[in-house]
Coordinates of C-alpha atoms in Angstrom, one line a residue:
X1 CA 121.0 145.6 156.1
X2 CA 124.6 145.3 157.1
X3 CA 125.5 141.8 158.3
X4 CA 128.9 142.7 159.8
X5 CA 127.8 145.1 162.5
X6 CA 125.2 145.1 165.2
X7 CA 124.5 147.2 168.3
X8 CA 124.0 145.6 171.7
X9 CA 122.5 147.3 174.8
X10 CA 122.9 145.4 178.1
X11 CA 126.2 143.6 178.4
X12 CA 125.7 141.8 181.7
X13 CA 125.7 138.1 182.5
X14 CA 123.9 137.0 179.3
X15 CA 124.4 140.0 177.0
X16 CA 128.1 140.0 177.5
X17 CA 128.4 136.3 176.6
X18 CA 126.2 136.7 173.5
X19 CA 128.3 139.7 172.4
X20 CA 131.5 137.6 172.7
X21 CA 129.9 134.9 170.4
X22 CA 129.0 137.6 167.8
X23 CA 132.5 139.1 167.9
X24 CA 134.1 135.7 167.6
X25 CA 131.9 135.1 164.5
X26 CA 133.4 138.1 162.8
X27 CA 130.5 140.5 163.5
X28 CA 131.5 144.0 164.8
X29 CA 129.5 144.9 167.9
X30 CA 129.1 148.4 169.3
X31 CA 127.9 148.0 172.8
X32 CA 126.5 150.0 175.6
X33 CA 126.0 149.2 179.3
X34 CA 125.5 151.2 182.5
X35 CA 128.8 149.7 183.5
X36 CA 131.1 151.2 180.9
X37 CA 133.8 148.6 181.6
X38 CA 131.8 145.7 180.3
X39 CA 132.0 146.5 176.6
X40 CA 135.7 146.0 176.1
X41 CA 135.5 142.9 178.4
X42 CA 133.3 141.1 175.9
X43 CA 135.0 142.4 172.8
X44 CA 132.5 145.1 171.8
X45 CA 133.4 148.6 170.7
X46 CA 132.3 150.8 173.6
X47 CA 129.6 153.3 173.0
X48 CA 129.1 156.4 175.0
X49 CA 125.3 156.4 174.8
X50 CA 122.4 154.4 173.6
X51 CA 121.9 156.9 170.8
X52 CA 125.4 156.1 169.6
X53 CA 124.5 152.4 169.4
X54 CA 121.2 153.0 167.6
X55 CA 122.6 155.3 165.0
X56 CA 125.6 153.0 164.3
X57 CA 123.7 149.7 163.5
X58 CA 120.8 148.5 161.4
X59 CA 120.1 145.7 164.0
X60 CA 120.2 146.5 167.7
X61 CA 119.9 143.8 170.4
X62 CA 118.9 144.3 174.0
X63 CA 119.4 142.0 177.0
X64 CA 117.9 143.7 180.1
X65 CA 116.5 142.5 183.5
X66 CA 112.7 143.1 183.0
X67 CA 110.0 145.1 181.3
X68 CA 110.5 148.1 183.6
X69 CA 114.1 148.5 182.5
X70 CA 113.2 147.7 178.8
X71 CA 110.6 150.4 178.8
X72 CA 113.0 152.9 180.3
X73 CA 115.7 152.1 177.8
X74 CA 113.3 152.2 174.8
X75 CA 111.0 155.1 175.8
X76 CA 113.2 157.2 178.1
X77 CA 114.9 160.4 177.2
X78 CA 117.7 159.6 174.8
X79 CA 116.5 156.0 174.5
X80 CA 116.1 153.6 171.6
X81 CA 112.8 154.8 170.3
X82 CA 113.9 158.4 170.1
X83 CA 116.7 157.6 167.7
X84 CA 115.5 154.6 165.7
X85 CA 114.8 154.9 162.0
X86 CA 112.6 153.3 159.4
X87 CA 113.7 149.8 158.5
X88 CA 115.8 149.3 161.6
X89 CA 115.3 146.1 163.6
X90 CA 115.4 146.0 167.4
X91 CA 115.6 142.6 169.0
X92 CA 114.6 142.3 172.7
X93 CA 116.3 139.3 174.3
X94 CA 115.1 140.1 177.8
X95 CA 112.6 138.2 179.9
X96 CA 109.7 140.6 179.7
X97 CA 105.9 140.8 179.9
X98 CA 104.3 140.1 176.6
X99 CA 101.7 142.9 177.0
X100 CA 104.5 145.4 177.3
X101 CA 106.3 143.9 174.3
X102 CA 103.2 144.2 172.1
X103 CA 102.7 147.8 173.1
X104 CA 106.3 148.7 172.3
X105 CA 106.1 146.8 169.0
X106 CA 103.2 149.2 168.1
X107 CA 105.4 152.2 168.9
X108 CA 108.2 151.0 166.8
X109 CA 105.8 150.2 164.0
X110 CA 104.6 153.8 164.0
X111 CA 108.2 154.8 163.4
X112 CA 108.6 152.4 160.5
X113 CA 110.9 150.2 162.6
X114 CA 110.6 146.5 163.6
X115 CA 110.5 145.1 167.2
X116 CA 111.3 141.4 167.6
X117 CA 111.1 139.6 170.9
X118 CA 113.5 136.7 171.4
X119 CA 113.4 135.0 174.7
X120 CA 116.5 132.9 175.5
X121 CA 117.1 129.7 177.4
X122 CA 120.1 127.7 178.3
X123 CA 121.9 129.9 180.9
X124 CA 125.4 131.2 181.0
X125 CA 127.0 127.9 179.9
X126 CA 125.0 127.7 176.7
X127 CA 125.5 131.3 176.0
X128 CA 129.3 130.8 176.1
X129 CA 129.1 127.9 173.7
X130 CA 126.6 129.6 171.4
X131 CA 124.0 126.9 172.2
X132 CA 121.1 128.9 173.4
X133 CA 117.5 128.1 172.5
X134 CA 115.6 131.2 171.2
X135 CA 111.8 131.7 171.3
X136 CA 111.0 134.4 168.8
X137 CA 107.9 136.6 168.2
X138 CA 107.5 139.0 165.4
X139 CA 106.9 139.6 161.7
X140 CA 108.0 136.3 159.9
X141 CA 109.8 138.1 157.1
X142 CA 111.8 140.2 159.5
X143 CA 112.6 137.2 161.7
X144 CA 114.0 135.4 158.6
X145 CA 116.0 138.5 157.7
X146 CA 117.8 138.6 161.0
X147 CA 118.5 134.8 161.4
X148 CA 122.2 135.6 160.7
X149 CA 122.3 137.4 164.0
X150 CA 120.9 134.4 165.9
X151 CA 123.2 131.8 164.3
X152 CA 126.4 132.5 166.4
X153 CA 124.5 132.4 169.7
X154 CA 122.0 129.6 169.3
X155 CA 121.5 126.1 168.1
X156 CA 117.7 126.4 168.0
X157 CA 115.8 129.6 167.0
X158 CA 112.0 129.0 166.7
X159 CA 109.5 131.6 165.7
X160 CA 106.5 131.1 168.0
X161 CA 104.2 133.6 166.4
X162 CA 103.6 137.4 166.2
X163 CA 104.8 140.1 168.6
X164 CA 104.8 138.9 172.2
X165 CA 104.8 135.2 171.4
X166 CA 108.5 134.8 172.1
X167 CA 108.3 136.4 175.5
X168 CA 105.2 134.4 176.4
X169 CA 107.0 131.2 175.6
X170 CA 109.9 132.3 177.7
X171 CA 107.7 132.9 180.7
X172 CA 106.1 129.5 180.4
X173 CA 109.5 127.8 180.1
X174 CA 110.9 129.8 183.1
X175 CA 108.0 128.8 185.3
X176 CA 108.6 125.1 184.7
X177 CA 112.3 125.7 185.3
X178 CA 111.5 127.4 188.7
X179 CA 109.1 124.6 189.7
X180 CA 111.6 121.8 188.8
X181 CA 114.6 123.5 190.5
X182 CA 112.7 124.3 193.7
X183 CA 111.1 120.9 193.9
X184 CA 114.4 119.1 193.2
X185 CA 116.3 121.1 195.8
X186 CA 113.7 120.1 198.4
X187 CA 114.0 116.4 197.4
X188 CA 117.8 116.5 197.5
X189 CA 117.8 118.0 201.0
X190 CA 115.4 115.3 202.1
X191 CA 117.6 112.7 200.5
X192 CA 120.6 114.0 202.3
X193 CA 118.8 114.0 205.7
X194 CA 117.6 110.4 205.0
X195 CA 121.2 109.3 204.5
X196 CA 121.0 108.5 200.8
X197 CA 123.9 108.5 198.5
X198 CA 123.0 111.6 196.4
X199 CA 124.9 110.5 193.3
X200 CA 122.9 107.3 193.3
X201 CA 119.7 109.1 194.1
X202 CA 120.3 111.3 191.0
X203 CA 121.0 108.1 188.9
X204 CA 117.6 106.8 190.0
X205 CA 115.8 110.0 189.3
X206 CA 117.4 110.4 185.9
X207 CA 116.2 107.0 184.8
X208 CA 112.7 107.4 186.4
X209 CA 109.6 109.5 186.2
X210 CA 111.1 112.3 188.4
X211 CA 113.7 113.3 185.8
X212 CA 113.9 117.0 184.9
X213 CA 116.4 119.6 183.8
X214 CA 117.6 120.2 187.4
X215 CA 118.2 116.5 188.0
X216 CA 120.1 116.1 184.7
X217 CA 122.1 119.3 184.5
X218 CA 122.3 121.1 187.8
X219 CA 122.4 118.7 190.7
X220 CA 125.1 116.3 189.4
X221 CA 127.4 119.3 189.9
X222 CA 125.8 120.9 192.9
X223 CA 126.2 117.7 195.0
X224 CA 129.9 118.0 194.5
X225 CA 129.9 121.7 195.6
X226 CA 129.8 123.4 192.1
X227 CA 126.7 125.7 192.1
X228 CA 127.4 126.8 188.5
X229 CA 127.8 130.4 189.6
X230 CA 126.9 133.1 187.1
X231 CA 123.4 132.2 186.1
X232 CA 119.9 133.5 186.9
X233 CA 119.7 134.7 190.5
X234 CA 117.0 133.9 193.0
X235 CA 115.7 137.5 192.8
X236 CA 115.4 137.2 189.0
X237 CA 113.8 133.8 189.3
X238 CA 111.2 135.3 191.6
X239 CA 110.6 138.1 189.1
X240 CA 110.1 135.6 186.3
X241 CA 107.5 133.6 188.3
X242 CA 105.6 136.8 189.1
X243 CA 105.6 137.7 185.4
X244 CA 104.2 134.2 184.7
X245 CA 101.5 134.7 187.3
X246 CA 100.6 138.0 185.7
X247 CA 100.5 136.4 182.3
X248 CA 98.2 133.5 183.2
X249 CA 95.9 136.0 185.1
X250 CA 95.6 138.0 181.9
X251 CA 94.8 134.8 180.0
X252 CA 92.3 133.7 182.6
X253 CA 94.2 130.6 183.6
X254 CA 94.3 129.5 187.2
X255 CA 97.8 129.2 188.6
X256 CA 97.7 126.5 191.3
X257 CA 101.5 125.8 191.3
X258 CA 103.1 129.2 191.6
X259 CA 103.1 129.3 195.4
X260 CA 105.9 126.7 195.7
X261 CA 108.6 128.4 193.7
X262 CA 107.6 131.8 195.0
X263 CA 108.0 130.6 198.5
X264 CA 111.3 128.8 197.8
X265 CA 113.1 131.6 195.9
X266 CA 111.5 134.2 198.3
X267 CA 113.0 132.2 201.2
X268 CA 116.4 132.2 199.4
X269 CA 116.3 136.0 199.0
X270 CA 115.2 136.5 202.6
X271 CA 118.1 134.4 203.9
X272 CA 120.7 136.4 201.9
X273 CA 121.0 134.3 198.7
X274 CA 119.0 136.7 196.5
X275 CA 121.9 137.9 194.4
X276 CA 123.4 134.4 194.1
X277 CA 122.6 131.9 191.4
X278 CA 119.1 130.4 191.9
X279 CA 120.7 127.0 192.4
X280 CA 121.5 128.3 195.9
X281 CA 117.8 127.7 196.8
X282 CA 119.0 124.3 197.9
X283 CA 121.1 125.9 200.6
X284 CA 118.1 128.1 201.7
X285 CA 116.0 125.0 202.1
X286 CA 118.9 123.3 203.9
X287 CA 119.2 126.2 206.3
X288 CA 115.6 125.8 207.5
X289 CA 116.0 122.1 207.6
X290 CA 118.7 121.9 210.2
X291 CA 121.7 123.4 208.4
X292 CA 121.9 120.8 205.6
X293 CA 124.5 121.0 202.8
X294 CA 124.6 118.4 200.1
X295 CA 128.3 118.2 200.1
X296 CA 129.9 116.9 203.3
X297 CA 132.2 119.5 205.0
X298 CA 130.9 122.3 202.8
X299 CA 131.1 125.8 204.2
X300 CA 128.6 128.5 203.3
X301 CA 130.3 130.8 200.8
X302 CA 127.2 132.6 199.4
X303 CA 126.6 135.3 201.9

């Protein structure tokens, strides 16, 4: 297995940043995206087709929006499955349904190839620094064999189990992320309307039982008008919560807390923030709470 060259399909917000990290680590990347301009922008050698990517590399990574797109890329005419070969490793870094992942893994196995699911967490900032957390599912020997690919893009890469385990873990994590972001946005709007100093409110929350990722890493910048643009959008956050609900339904687990984030990010989409970073959910809640913005004098720049 060549360790100086990989293929990458999907060079968007996260895939492009991961590609840049691989290139900076001395790994040649041949990349394909529906937007042909993205490959050169992140340092990859542009490919004219997915076939070209699959035939050029022993390891192929994918970073795509959801299972529907993954299935089209893998199983569609001219897709990955049609051109893969025995011994090849395909690593899916999308946020996808575990049931779909397990089914695709079986199809790759029938071709003598390997399919590894590797959910990612940390957002655009962590991707740029190579500090992502990876949640991996797949054959343990194959996962060990491709750890050199994970090294430039992550500080933690944990195998969670067999096929589908990585994507399952990713959905569990993303649901908690959605809950904490939506709930913290509501609290911050309430704090603003109550006349509290928001920096001081965050100081209290971050040293108290209300602390979470959003209070520590998002809102200290949002209250100063920096929404950390470039991360997961409200539409994609909604998609992830729906995938979570489907997962727990399949597992026979009651989901009693999904209504909150579904309502919040659905509201954000309905009010025109759907394609903006999901942190803009605080503006959506602010809109229906009397036109509140956390930063004084701030103008709406999202829509």
